[in-house]
Amino acid sequence: EVEEREEFDVAVVGGGPAGSTAAALIAKRGHRVVLLERERFPRYQIGESLLPATVHGVCRLLDVSDEIEAAGFQVKRGGSFRWGTSPDPWNFLFALSPQLSGPTSYAYQVDRMTFDDILLKNAARHGVDVREEATALEALRGPDRVTGVRYTGPDGAAREISARHVLDASGGAGRLSRAVGGERTYSEFFRNLAVFGYFEGGGRLPGPDRGNILCAAFDQGWLWYIPLSDTLTSVGAVLHRDQAARIQADREGALRDAIDRCEIVRDFLSGATRVTEGTYGEIRVRKDYSYANSRFWTPGMALIGDAACFIDPVFSTGVHLATYAGLLAARSVNGVLSGDLDEARAFGEFEARYRREYAVFYEFLSAFYDMDQQEDSYFWQARKVTGSENLTSMEAFTTLVGGAFSGERALVDASAVAERFSTSSADLADAVARTGPAQTRSGERMNNLFGAPVVSEVMQEMNSIQRRGVTGPGTGEAPLIEGGLVPSADGLSWSEPDA
Ligand code: FAD
């Protein structure tokens, strides 16, 4: 039985990166926001390897950069890959991307308990009414829109909240997303499954690559190897979905077997011990995580983060897409609540930009899987893409994997934007060549990677947007979507573009 009904401007469901980002950016505009989170934080979550766009773009808008920096997370300068036919690992560094070069050409490997807790507490500090151990049960509906949410608090009593906007940021497992209508479509391509655990005392890559994520392909899939501190490492195997039964029956054996099949990770872990106690002591399995909803919003409600879509663990795009969606949704909500924008126009912009970022990464990640040429492997043969020809460059690659692809100034540090104009592609080719023979080969392979014409097309568009962004008047950004809106001067809402 319902005891009370409170009123808010906005109700956000879920306190992960998507929810905390949206809630804080709406509260910054002075609106009344409640955030319902089922767990008590800090809580465990996978998704530890971040991109610079989150760390230097979104975290800056959230006023939380100093705190993130002070948390002492492992600095990540890029990624190292034992991928494709070459036995040598090769690196990409965020610094190779003109959009990301400069003092902000790094991200972090984070313990998500700490990272998500910092973002949630930051939302509370911005005035969000954060309620933990509060589980949303369903969206409330009026005749033509979602009007709020029903939830239970720690005492188990059901309560209702009326809100002009509900944002579902409850991750992949929730059912609330159904309230927007449409359906969830699972990817035919990324039918993967992950089994993962934690190790103490694993080896490290040399020198500045020490904090890189290492992704290593082997005959049955690939492993991630993420240094979370000097001694703690997150290790996960991404395998074919068809092996679910075998893996569920013996998680530890399945992870061990994957490690034993992958020379570089096996060697790194030869002197390490698996953590068997506490939060990191469990071996976890995740599957059915590659999907997108056919609708991202309905009047009164929008989906952000994993509630809307997720692609695949390779390339660490999850938290980027989640925080980017949080930013886009906040702009749309703020635009509507201030009376400046009609809901359909504001959320049309949200969905168009969000889908575009998702789609480009989807194509890119597919192409990346396609790079591995293990002819006799069931896993790799199932991940062949057709039509990967004329492609872009290393430059495009590092920009994309750095999460600065959208070309949004909000996601790229201002100094990096200025600096990119001094980096010519010749400098870039130089930088690639300087990193050694293995890197050069990978550079060549990269030239073949961007098969989808959409990638190079949109990269060009991004460049012109960025150029106007630095030199142009007003907010400096042209609409990303034809006929669309541009970010407002404070970055927290949308405006009509200058005529
Ligand atoms: P979440 O982080 O899942 O947060 C959702 C929150 O909602 C949770 O706190 C939950 O308790 C709460 N909640 C759920 N239901 C309710 C309810 N009914 N009421 C109230 N609260 C509720 N991403 C990366 O960036 N880098 C990586 O290296 C990476 N590796 C990955 C590896 C694997 C195997 C997988 C599966 C994913 C990986 N990801 C990675 C993706 C990343 O985990 C997610 O994209 C990211 O956590 C999404 O954030 P979110 O805020 O949308 O959701």
Coordinates of C-alpha atoms and ligand atoms in Angstrom, one line a residue:
E1 CA 0.0 0.0 0.0
V2 CA 1.3 3.4 -0.9
E3 CA 2.0 5.7 2.0
E4 CA 3.0 9.0 0.5
R5 CA 3.6 10.7 -2.8
E6 CA 6.4 13.3 -3.0
E7 CA 7.0 15.7 -5.9
F8 CA 10.3 16.3 -7.7
D9 CA 11.2 17.8 -11.0
V10 CA 13.3 14.7 -11.9
A11 CA 13.6 11.1 -10.5
V12 CA 16.7 9.2 -11.5
V13 CA 16.8 5.5 -11.0
G14 CA 20.2 4.0 -10.4
G15 CA 23.4 5.6 -8.9
G16 CA 26.0 4.2 -11.3
P17 CA 28.0 6.6 -13.6
A18 CA 25.0 7.3 -15.8
G19 CA 22.6 8.2 -13.0
S20 CA 25.1 10.2 -10.9
T21 CA 26.2 12.2 -13.9
A22 CA 22.7 13.1 -15.1
A23 CA 21.4 13.8 -11.5
A24 CA 24.3 16.2 -10.7
L25 CA 24.1 18.1 -14.0
I26 CA 20.4 18.7 -13.6
A27 CA 20.7 19.7 -9.9
K28 CA 23.5 22.2 -11.0
R29 CA 20.7 24.1 -12.8
G30 CA 18.8 24.3 -9.5
H31 CA 16.1 21.7 -10.2
R32 CA 14.8 19.3 -7.6
V33 CA 16.2 15.8 -8.2
V34 CA 15.8 12.6 -6.3
L35 CA 18.0 9.6 -7.1
L36 CA 17.0 6.1 -6.1
E37 CA 19.7 3.4 -5.7
R38 CA 18.9 -0.1 -4.8
E39 CA 22.2 -0.9 -3.1
R40 CA 24.1 0.8 -0.3
F41 CA 27.3 2.3 -1.7
P42 CA 30.1 1.5 -2.1
R43 CA 29.0 -1.5 -4.2
Y44 CA 30.9 -3.7 -6.6
Q45 CA 30.6 -3.2 -10.4
I46 CA 32.7 -4.3 -13.4
G47 CA 33.9 -1.8 -16.0
E48 CA 37.2 -0.6 -14.5
S49 CA 39.0 0.8 -17.5
L50 CA 38.0 4.4 -18.3
L51 CA 38.6 6.7 -21.3
P52 CA 39.9 10.3 -21.2
A53 CA 36.6 11.7 -22.3
T54 CA 35.0 10.6 -19.0
V55 CA 37.9 11.6 -16.8
H56 CA 38.7 15.0 -18.3
G57 CA 35.4 15.9 -20.0
V58 CA 32.4 14.7 -17.9
C59 CA 34.2 14.7 -14.5
R60 CA 35.2 18.3 -15.1
L61 CA 31.6 19.3 -15.8
L62 CA 30.7 17.5 -12.6
D63 CA 33.3 19.5 -10.6
V64 CA 34.8 16.2 -9.4
S65 CA 38.2 16.2 -11.2
D66 CA 40.2 17.0 -8.2
E67 CA 38.6 14.4 -6.1
I68 CA 39.1 11.8 -8.8
E69 CA 42.7 12.8 -9.1
A70 CA 43.3 12.6 -5.4
A71 CA 41.8 9.1 -5.2
G72 CA 45.1 7.7 -6.5
F73 CA 43.7 5.5 -9.3
Q74 CA 46.1 3.8 -11.6
V75 CA 47.0 6.1 -14.4
K76 CA 46.2 4.6 -17.9
R77 CA 48.1 6.1 -20.8
G78 CA 46.6 3.7 -23.4
G79 CA 46.1 0.1 -24.3
S80 CA 48.4 -2.7 -25.2
F81 CA 47.2 -5.4 -27.5
R82 CA 48.4 -8.9 -28.3
W83 CA 45.9 -9.1 -31.1
G84 CA 45.8 -10.4 -34.6
T85 CA 48.6 -12.5 -36.0
S86 CA 51.7 -10.8 -34.6
P87 CA 53.0 -12.4 -31.5
D88 CA 54.3 -9.1 -30.1
P89 CA 52.1 -6.8 -28.2
W90 CA 51.6 -3.3 -29.6
N91 CA 50.4 -0.1 -28.0
F92 CA 48.2 2.7 -28.6
L93 CA 48.6 5.8 -26.5
F94 CA 45.9 8.4 -26.0
A95 CA 48.6 11.0 -26.7
L96 CA 48.6 10.0 -30.3
S97 CA 45.1 11.4 -30.8
P98 CA 45.1 15.1 -31.6
Q99 CA 41.8 15.5 -29.7
L100 CA 43.3 14.0 -26.6
S101 CA 47.0 14.9 -26.7
G102 CA 48.5 17.2 -24.1
P103 CA 48.3 17.1 -20.4
T104 CA 45.0 15.2 -20.4
S105 CA 46.1 12.3 -22.6
Y106 CA 45.5 9.7 -19.9
A107 CA 42.6 8.1 -18.1
Y108 CA 42.4 5.8 -15.1
Q109 CA 41.8 2.2 -14.2
V110 CA 39.4 2.4 -11.3
D111 CA 38.1 0.4 -8.5
R112 CA 34.4 1.0 -9.3
M113 CA 33.4 0.8 -5.7
T114 CA 35.4 3.9 -5.1
F115 CA 34.8 5.7 -8.4
D116 CA 31.0 5.3 -8.4
D117 CA 30.9 6.3 -4.7
I118 CA 32.7 9.5 -5.5
L119 CA 30.3 10.3 -8.3
L120 CA 27.2 9.5 -6.2
K121 CA 28.4 11.6 -3.2
N122 CA 29.2 14.4 -5.6
A123 CA 25.6 14.3 -6.9
A124 CA 24.4 14.6 -3.2
R125 CA 26.8 17.5 -2.8
H126 CA 25.2 19.2 -5.8
G127 CA 21.8 19.0 -4.0
V128 CA 20.5 15.7 -5.3
D129 CA 18.3 13.8 -2.8
V130 CA 20.2 10.5 -2.9
R131 CA 18.3 7.6 -1.4
E132 CA 20.2 4.3 -1.1
E133 CA 18.5 0.9 -0.5
A134 CA 15.6 2.4 -2.5
T135 CA 14.4 0.0 -5.3
A136 CA 12.3 1.4 -8.1
L137 CA 9.4 -1.0 -8.9
E138 CA 7.7 0.5 -11.8
A139 CA 7.2 3.7 -13.8
L140 CA 3.9 5.6 -13.1
R141 CA 1.9 6.5 -16.1
G142 CA -0.6 9.2 -16.9
P143 CA -2.8 9.2 -20.0
D144 CA 0.0 10.3 -22.3
R145 CA 3.3 10.3 -20.4
V146 CA 5.3 8.8 -17.6
T147 CA 4.5 10.8 -14.5
G148 CA 6.8 9.3 -11.8
V149 CA 8.0 6.1 -10.2
R150 CA 6.9 3.7 -7.5
Y151 CA 9.7 2.4 -5.2
T152 CA 10.3 0.7 -1.8
G153 CA 12.7 2.1 0.7
P154 CA 14.8 0.3 3.4
D155 CA 11.7 -0.3 5.5
G156 CA 10.0 -2.2 2.7
A157 CA 7.1 0.3 2.4
A158 CA 6.0 1.2 -1.1
R159 CA 6.1 5.0 -2.0
E160 CA 5.4 7.1 -5.0
I161 CA 7.3 10.0 -6.5
S162 CA 5.8 12.3 -9.0
A163 CA 8.3 13.8 -11.4
R164 CA 8.1 15.6 -14.7
H165 CA 11.0 13.4 -15.9
V166 CA 12.1 9.9 -15.0
L167 CA 15.6 8.8 -16.1
D168 CA 16.2 5.1 -16.0
A169 CA 19.9 4.6 -15.2
S170 CA 19.4 1.2 -13.5
G171 CA 21.8 -0.8 -15.7
G172 CA 21.3 -3.8 -17.8
A173 CA 19.3 -6.1 -15.5
G174 CA 16.3 -3.8 -14.8
R175 CA 12.8 -4.0 -16.2
L176 CA 11.9 -0.4 -15.7
S177 CA 13.2 0.3 -19.3
R178 CA 10.2 -1.4 -20.7
A179 CA 8.1 1.6 -19.8
V180 CA 9.6 3.5 -22.7
G181 CA 8.2 1.0 -25.2
G182 CA 10.0 -0.6 -28.1
E183 CA 12.1 -3.7 -27.5
R184 CA 15.6 -4.7 -26.5
T185 CA 17.6 -6.2 -29.5
Y186 CA 20.5 -8.4 -28.7
S187 CA 23.5 -8.2 -31.0
E188 CA 24.0 -11.2 -33.3
F189 CA 27.7 -10.3 -33.5
F190 CA 28.8 -9.8 -30.0
R191 CA 27.4 -13.0 -28.5
N192 CA 30.1 -13.1 -25.8
L193 CA 30.3 -14.0 -22.2
A194 CA 32.8 -12.9 -19.6
V195 CA 34.3 -14.7 -16.6
F196 CA 36.5 -12.6 -14.3
G197 CA 38.4 -12.4 -11.1
Y198 CA 41.2 -10.6 -9.3
F199 CA 44.9 -11.4 -8.7
E200 CA 47.6 -10.1 -6.3
G201 CA 51.2 -9.8 -7.5
G202 CA 50.8 -10.1 -11.3
G203 CA 53.5 -8.7 -13.6
R204 CA 53.4 -5.3 -15.3
L205 CA 54.2 -4.0 -18.8
P206 CA 57.5 -2.0 -18.8
G207 CA 57.8 1.8 -18.3
P208 CA 55.0 4.1 -19.2
D209 CA 52.8 1.2 -20.4
R210 CA 52.7 -0.1 -16.9
G211 CA 49.1 1.2 -16.3
N212 CA 47.8 0.2 -19.7
I213 CA 45.0 -2.2 -20.1
L214 CA 46.3 -5.3 -21.9
C215 CA 44.0 -7.1 -24.2
A216 CA 45.3 -10.5 -25.4
A217 CA 43.6 -12.7 -27.9
F218 CA 43.9 -16.5 -27.8
D219 CA 42.3 -19.3 -29.7
Q220 CA 39.0 -19.3 -27.7
G221 CA 38.6 -15.5 -27.1
W222 CA 40.5 -12.8 -25.4
L223 CA 41.6 -11.7 -21.9
W224 CA 41.6 -8.3 -20.3
Y225 CA 44.4 -7.6 -17.8
I226 CA 43.8 -4.4 -16.0
P227 CA 46.2 -3.1 -13.3
L228 CA 44.1 -1.6 -10.6
S229 CA 47.0 -0.8 -8.3
D230 CA 50.7 -1.7 -8.0
T231 CA 49.7 -5.2 -6.9
L232 CA 46.0 -5.8 -7.8
T233 CA 45.0 -6.9 -11.3
S234 CA 41.5 -7.4 -12.7
V235 CA 41.6 -10.4 -15.2
G236 CA 38.7 -11.5 -17.3
A237 CA 38.1 -13.8 -20.2
V238 CA 35.7 -13.0 -23.0
L239 CA 34.5 -16.2 -24.5
H240 CA 31.9 -17.6 -26.9
R241 CA 28.4 -17.5 -25.5
D242 CA 27.9 -21.1 -26.5
Q243 CA 30.2 -22.1 -23.7
A244 CA 27.9 -20.7 -21.0
A245 CA 27.0 -24.1 -19.4
R246 CA 30.6 -25.3 -19.2
I247 CA 31.7 -22.0 -17.7
Q248 CA 28.9 -21.7 -15.2
A249 CA 29.6 -25.2 -14.0
D250 CA 33.2 -24.4 -13.2
R251 CA 34.0 -20.6 -13.2
E252 CA 37.4 -20.9 -11.7
G253 CA 38.4 -23.7 -14.0
A254 CA 37.1 -21.8 -17.0
L255 CA 39.1 -18.7 -16.1
R256 CA 42.2 -20.7 -15.3
D257 CA 41.9 -22.6 -18.6
A258 CA 41.6 -19.3 -20.6
I259 CA 44.7 -17.9 -18.8
D260 CA 46.7 -21.1 -19.5
R261 CA 45.9 -20.8 -23.2
C262 CA 47.1 -17.2 -23.4
E263 CA 50.9 -17.0 -23.1
I264 CA 51.4 -13.3 -22.2
V265 CA 48.8 -13.3 -19.4
R266 CA 49.9 -16.7 -18.2
D267 CA 53.4 -15.4 -17.8
F268 CA 52.3 -12.3 -16.0
L269 CA 50.3 -14.3 -13.6
S270 CA 52.9 -17.0 -13.0
G271 CA 53.9 -15.6 -9.6
A272 CA 50.5 -14.2 -8.7
T273 CA 47.8 -15.5 -6.4
R274 CA 44.1 -15.2 -7.0
V275 CA 42.2 -13.1 -4.4
T276 CA 39.8 -15.5 -2.7
E277 CA 38.3 -13.3 0.0
G278 CA 36.2 -10.2 0.2
T279 CA 34.5 -8.4 -2.7
Y280 CA 37.3 -9.3 -5.1
G281 CA 37.4 -12.9 -4.0
E282 CA 34.5 -14.0 -6.2
I283 CA 34.7 -15.2 -9.7
R284 CA 31.9 -13.6 -11.6
V285 CA 30.2 -14.3 -14.9
R286 CA 28.3 -11.8 -17.1
K287 CA 26.5 -12.6 -20.3
D288 CA 23.7 -11.2 -22.6
Y289 CA 25.2 -7.7 -22.3
S290 CA 25.3 -6.7 -25.9
Y291 CA 22.0 -5.0 -26.8
A292 CA 20.3 -1.8 -27.6
N293 CA 16.8 -0.7 -27.0
S294 CA 14.8 0.3 -30.0
R295 CA 13.6 3.4 -28.2
F296 CA 15.6 5.6 -25.8
W297 CA 12.8 7.8 -24.6
T298 CA 9.1 8.3 -24.3
P299 CA 7.3 11.5 -23.0
G300 CA 8.3 11.7 -19.3
M301 CA 11.1 9.1 -19.4
A302 CA 14.5 8.4 -21.0
L303 CA 17.0 5.5 -20.7
I304 CA 20.7 6.2 -20.1
G305 CA 23.7 4.0 -19.8
D306 CA 23.4 0.2 -19.7
A307 CA 19.6 0.6 -19.3
A308 CA 19.6 1.8 -23.0
C309 CA 22.5 -0.1 -24.6
F310 CA 25.9 -1.7 -24.2
I311 CA 28.3 -3.0 -26.8
D312 CA 31.1 -5.2 -25.5
P313 CA 33.9 -4.9 -23.0
V314 CA 36.6 -4.5 -25.6
F315 CA 37.9 -0.9 -25.6
S316 CA 36.3 0.3 -22.4
T317 CA 33.4 2.2 -23.9
G318 CA 30.7 1.3 -21.3
V319 CA 31.3 4.1 -18.8
H320 CA 32.0 6.5 -21.6
L321 CA 28.6 5.8 -23.2
A322 CA 27.0 5.9 -19.8
T323 CA 28.4 9.3 -18.7
Y324 CA 27.9 10.7 -22.2
A325 CA 24.3 9.7 -22.1
G326 CA 24.0 11.2 -18.6
L327 CA 25.3 14.5 -20.0
L328 CA 23.0 14.4 -23.0
A329 CA 19.9 13.6 -21.0
A330 CA 20.7 16.3 -18.4
R331 CA 20.9 18.9 -21.2
S332 CA 17.5 17.7 -22.6
V333 CA 15.8 17.8 -19.1
N334 CA 17.3 21.2 -18.3
G335 CA 16.2 22.6 -21.6
V336 CA 12.6 21.4 -21.1
L337 CA 12.4 22.4 -17.4
S338 CA 13.7 25.9 -18.2
G339 CA 10.8 26.3 -20.7
D340 CA 13.2 26.9 -23.6
L341 CA 12.6 23.7 -25.4
D342 CA 9.8 21.4 -26.4
E343 CA 10.3 17.9 -25.1
A344 CA 10.3 16.1 -28.4
R345 CA 13.0 18.5 -29.8
A346 CA 15.1 18.2 -26.7
F347 CA 14.9 14.4 -26.4
G348 CA 15.2 13.9 -30.2
E349 CA 18.6 15.6 -29.9
F350 CA 19.4 13.3 -26.9
E351 CA 18.5 10.1 -28.8
A352 CA 20.2 11.1 -32.1
R353 CA 23.5 12.0 -30.5
Y354 CA 23.5 9.0 -28.2
R355 CA 22.6 6.6 -31.1
R356 CA 25.3 8.0 -33.2
E357 CA 28.0 7.5 -30.6
Y358 CA 26.7 4.0 -30.0
A359 CA 26.6 3.1 -33.7
V360 CA 30.1 4.3 -34.5
F361 CA 31.6 2.4 -31.6
Y362 CA 29.6 -0.6 -32.5
E363 CA 31.0 -0.6 -36.0
F364 CA 34.5 0.1 -34.7
L365 CA 34.4 -2.7 -32.2
S366 CA 33.1 -5.2 -34.7
A367 CA 36.0 -4.2 -37.0
F368 CA 38.4 -4.6 -34.2
Y369 CA 37.3 -8.2 -33.5
D370 CA 37.6 -8.8 -37.3
M371 CA 41.3 -7.9 -37.1
D372 CA 42.1 -11.2 -35.3
Q373 CA 42.9 -13.7 -38.1
Q374 CA 42.9 -17.0 -36.3
E375 CA 41.6 -19.1 -39.2
D376 CA 41.0 -22.3 -37.3
S377 CA 39.2 -20.7 -34.3
Y378 CA 35.5 -21.1 -33.8
F379 CA 35.4 -17.9 -31.6
W380 CA 37.3 -15.7 -34.1
Q381 CA 35.6 -17.1 -37.3
A382 CA 32.3 -16.3 -35.8
R383 CA 33.4 -12.7 -35.5
K384 CA 34.3 -11.9 -39.1
V385 CA 32.7 -8.8 -40.5
T386 CA 32.1 -8.4 -44.2
G387 CA 33.0 -5.3 -46.2
S388 CA 35.9 -3.9 -44.1
E389 CA 37.8 -2.1 -46.8
N390 CA 38.8 1.6 -47.3
L391 CA 39.5 2.9 -43.9
T392 CA 40.9 5.8 -41.9
S393 CA 44.0 6.1 -39.8
M394 CA 45.8 5.7 -36.5
E395 CA 44.7 9.2 -35.7
A396 CA 41.1 8.3 -36.1
F397 CA 41.7 5.2 -34.1
T398 CA 43.2 6.8 -31.0
T399 CA 40.6 9.6 -31.1
L400 CA 37.8 7.0 -31.2
V401 CA 39.2 4.8 -28.5
G402 CA 39.7 7.8 -26.3
G403 CA 36.1 8.6 -26.4
A404 CA 36.5 12.0 -28.0
F405 CA 34.9 10.8 -31.2
S406 CA 31.7 12.8 -30.9
G407 CA 33.8 16.0 -31.2
E408 CA 31.9 17.5 -28.3
R409 CA 34.0 20.2 -26.7
A410 CA 32.6 19.1 -23.3
L411 CA 34.4 15.8 -23.6
V412 CA 37.7 17.2 -24.6
D413 CA 39.9 19.4 -22.5
A414 CA 40.2 22.9 -23.9
S415 CA 44.0 22.8 -23.9
A416 CA 43.9 19.6 -25.9
V417 CA 41.5 21.2 -28.4
A418 CA 43.9 24.1 -28.9
E419 CA 46.9 21.7 -29.2
R420 CA 45.4 19.5 -31.8
F421 CA 45.9 22.1 -34.5
S422 CA 49.6 22.0 -34.0
T423 CA 49.7 18.3 -34.5
S424 CA 49.9 17.5 -38.2
S425 CA 49.4 14.0 -39.5
A426 CA 53.1 13.9 -40.4
D427 CA 53.9 14.4 -36.7
L428 CA 51.5 11.6 -36.0
A429 CA 53.1 9.2 -38.5
D430 CA 56.4 10.1 -36.9
A431 CA 55.1 9.3 -33.5
V432 CA 53.8 6.0 -34.7
A433 CA 57.1 5.1 -36.4
R434 CA 59.1 6.1 -33.3
T435 CA 57.4 3.6 -31.2
G436 CA 59.1 0.7 -32.9
P437 CA 58.6 -2.0 -35.5
A438 CA 55.7 -3.8 -33.8
Q439 CA 53.9 -0.5 -33.5
T440 CA 54.5 0.3 -37.1
R441 CA 52.9 -3.0 -38.2
S442 CA 50.0 -2.3 -36.0
G443 CA 49.8 1.1 -37.6
E444 CA 49.5 -0.5 -41.0
R445 CA 46.8 -2.8 -39.7
M446 CA 45.0 0.2 -38.3
N447 CA 44.9 1.6 -41.8
N448 CA 42.7 -1.3 -42.7
L449 CA 40.6 -1.2 -39.6
F450 CA 38.0 1.4 -40.2
G451 CA 36.0 -0.5 -42.8
A452 CA 32.8 1.4 -42.4
P453 CA 32.6 4.5 -44.5
V454 CA 30.5 6.0 -41.8
V455 CA 33.6 6.2 -39.6
S456 CA 35.7 8.3 -41.9
E457 CA 32.8 10.4 -42.9
V458 CA 31.9 11.3 -39.3
M459 CA 35.5 11.8 -38.4
Q460 CA 35.7 14.5 -41.0
E461 CA 32.6 16.1 -39.7
M462 CA 34.0 16.0 -36.2
N463 CA 37.2 17.8 -37.4
S464 CA 35.2 20.6 -38.9
I465 CA 33.1 20.9 -35.8
Q466 CA 36.1 21.1 -33.6
R467 CA 37.7 23.7 -35.8
R468 CA 34.7 25.9 -35.6
G469 CA 34.6 25.1 -31.9
V470 CA 37.9 26.7 -31.4
T471 CA 37.6 29.7 -33.7
G472 CA 33.9 30.3 -34.0
P473 CA 31.6 32.6 -32.0
G474 CA 28.8 31.8 -29.5
T475 CA 28.9 28.3 -28.2
G476 CA 31.1 27.5 -31.1
E477 CA 29.6 24.2 -32.0
A478 CA 27.6 23.5 -35.1
P479 CA 24.8 21.0 -34.8
L480 CA 26.1 17.4 -34.8
I481 CA 22.8 16.3 -36.3
E482 CA 21.4 18.1 -39.3
G483 CA 18.7 20.5 -38.2
G484 CA 19.6 19.7 -34.6
L485 CA 20.6 21.7 -31.5
V486 CA 23.9 22.8 -30.0
P487 CA 25.1 22.7 -26.4
S488 CA 24.3 25.9 -24.4
A489 CA 27.2 28.1 -23.3
D490 CA 27.4 26.5 -19.9
G491 CA 27.2 23.0 -21.5
L492 CA 24.2 22.0 -19.4
S493 CA 21.4 22.5 -21.8
W494 CA 20.7 22.9 -25.6
S495 CA 20.3 26.0 -27.7
E496 CA 19.2 26.6 -31.2
P497 CA 22.3 27.1 -33.4
D498 CA 23.3 30.6 -34.4
A499 CA 21.5 31.5 -37.7
Ligands
FAD1 P1 25.5 0.6 -13.5 O1 26.9 0.9 -13.3 O2 25.1 -0.9 -13.7 O3 24.6 1.2 -12.4 C1 23.3 0.9 -12.3 C2 22.8 1.1 -10.8 O4 21.4 1.0 -10.7 C3 23.4 0.1 -9.9 O5 24.1 0.7 -8.8 C4 22.2 -0.7 -9.4 O6 22.3 -1.1 -8.0 C5 21.1 0.3 -9.5 N1 19.8 -0.3 -9.8 C6 19.4 -1.4 -10.5 N2 18.1 -1.6 -10.5 C7 17.6 -0.6 -9.7 C8 16.3 -0.4 -9.2 N3 15.2 -1.1 -9.6 N4 16.1 0.7 -8.4 C9 17.1 1.4 -8.0 N5 18.4 1.2 -8.4 C10 18.6 0.2 -9.2 N6 33.0 -0.3 -19.2 C11 34.1 0.4 -19.2 O7 34.0 1.6 -19.3 N7 35.3 -0.1 -19.1 C12 35.5 -1.5 -19.0 O8 36.7 -1.9 -18.9 C13 34.4 -2.3 -19.0 N8 34.5 -3.6 -18.8 C14 33.3 -4.4 -18.8 C15 33.4 -5.8 -18.7 C16 32.3 -6.6 -18.7 C17 32.4 -8.1 -18.7 C18 31.0 -6.0 -18.8 C19 29.7 -6.8 -18.9 C20 30.9 -4.6 -18.9 C21 32.0 -3.8 -18.9 N9 32.0 -2.4 -19.0 C22 33.1 -1.7 -19.1 C23 30.7 -1.7 -19.0 C24 30.3 -1.1 -17.7 O9 30.2 -2.1 -16.7 C25 28.9 -0.4 -17.8 O10 28.7 0.1 -19.1 C26 28.7 0.7 -16.8 O11 28.8 0.2 -15.5 C27 27.3 1.3 -17.0 O12 27.0 2.2 -16.0 P2 25.5 2.6 -15.7 O13 25.5 3.7 -14.8 O14 24.7 2.6 -16.9 O15 25.0 1.3 -14.9

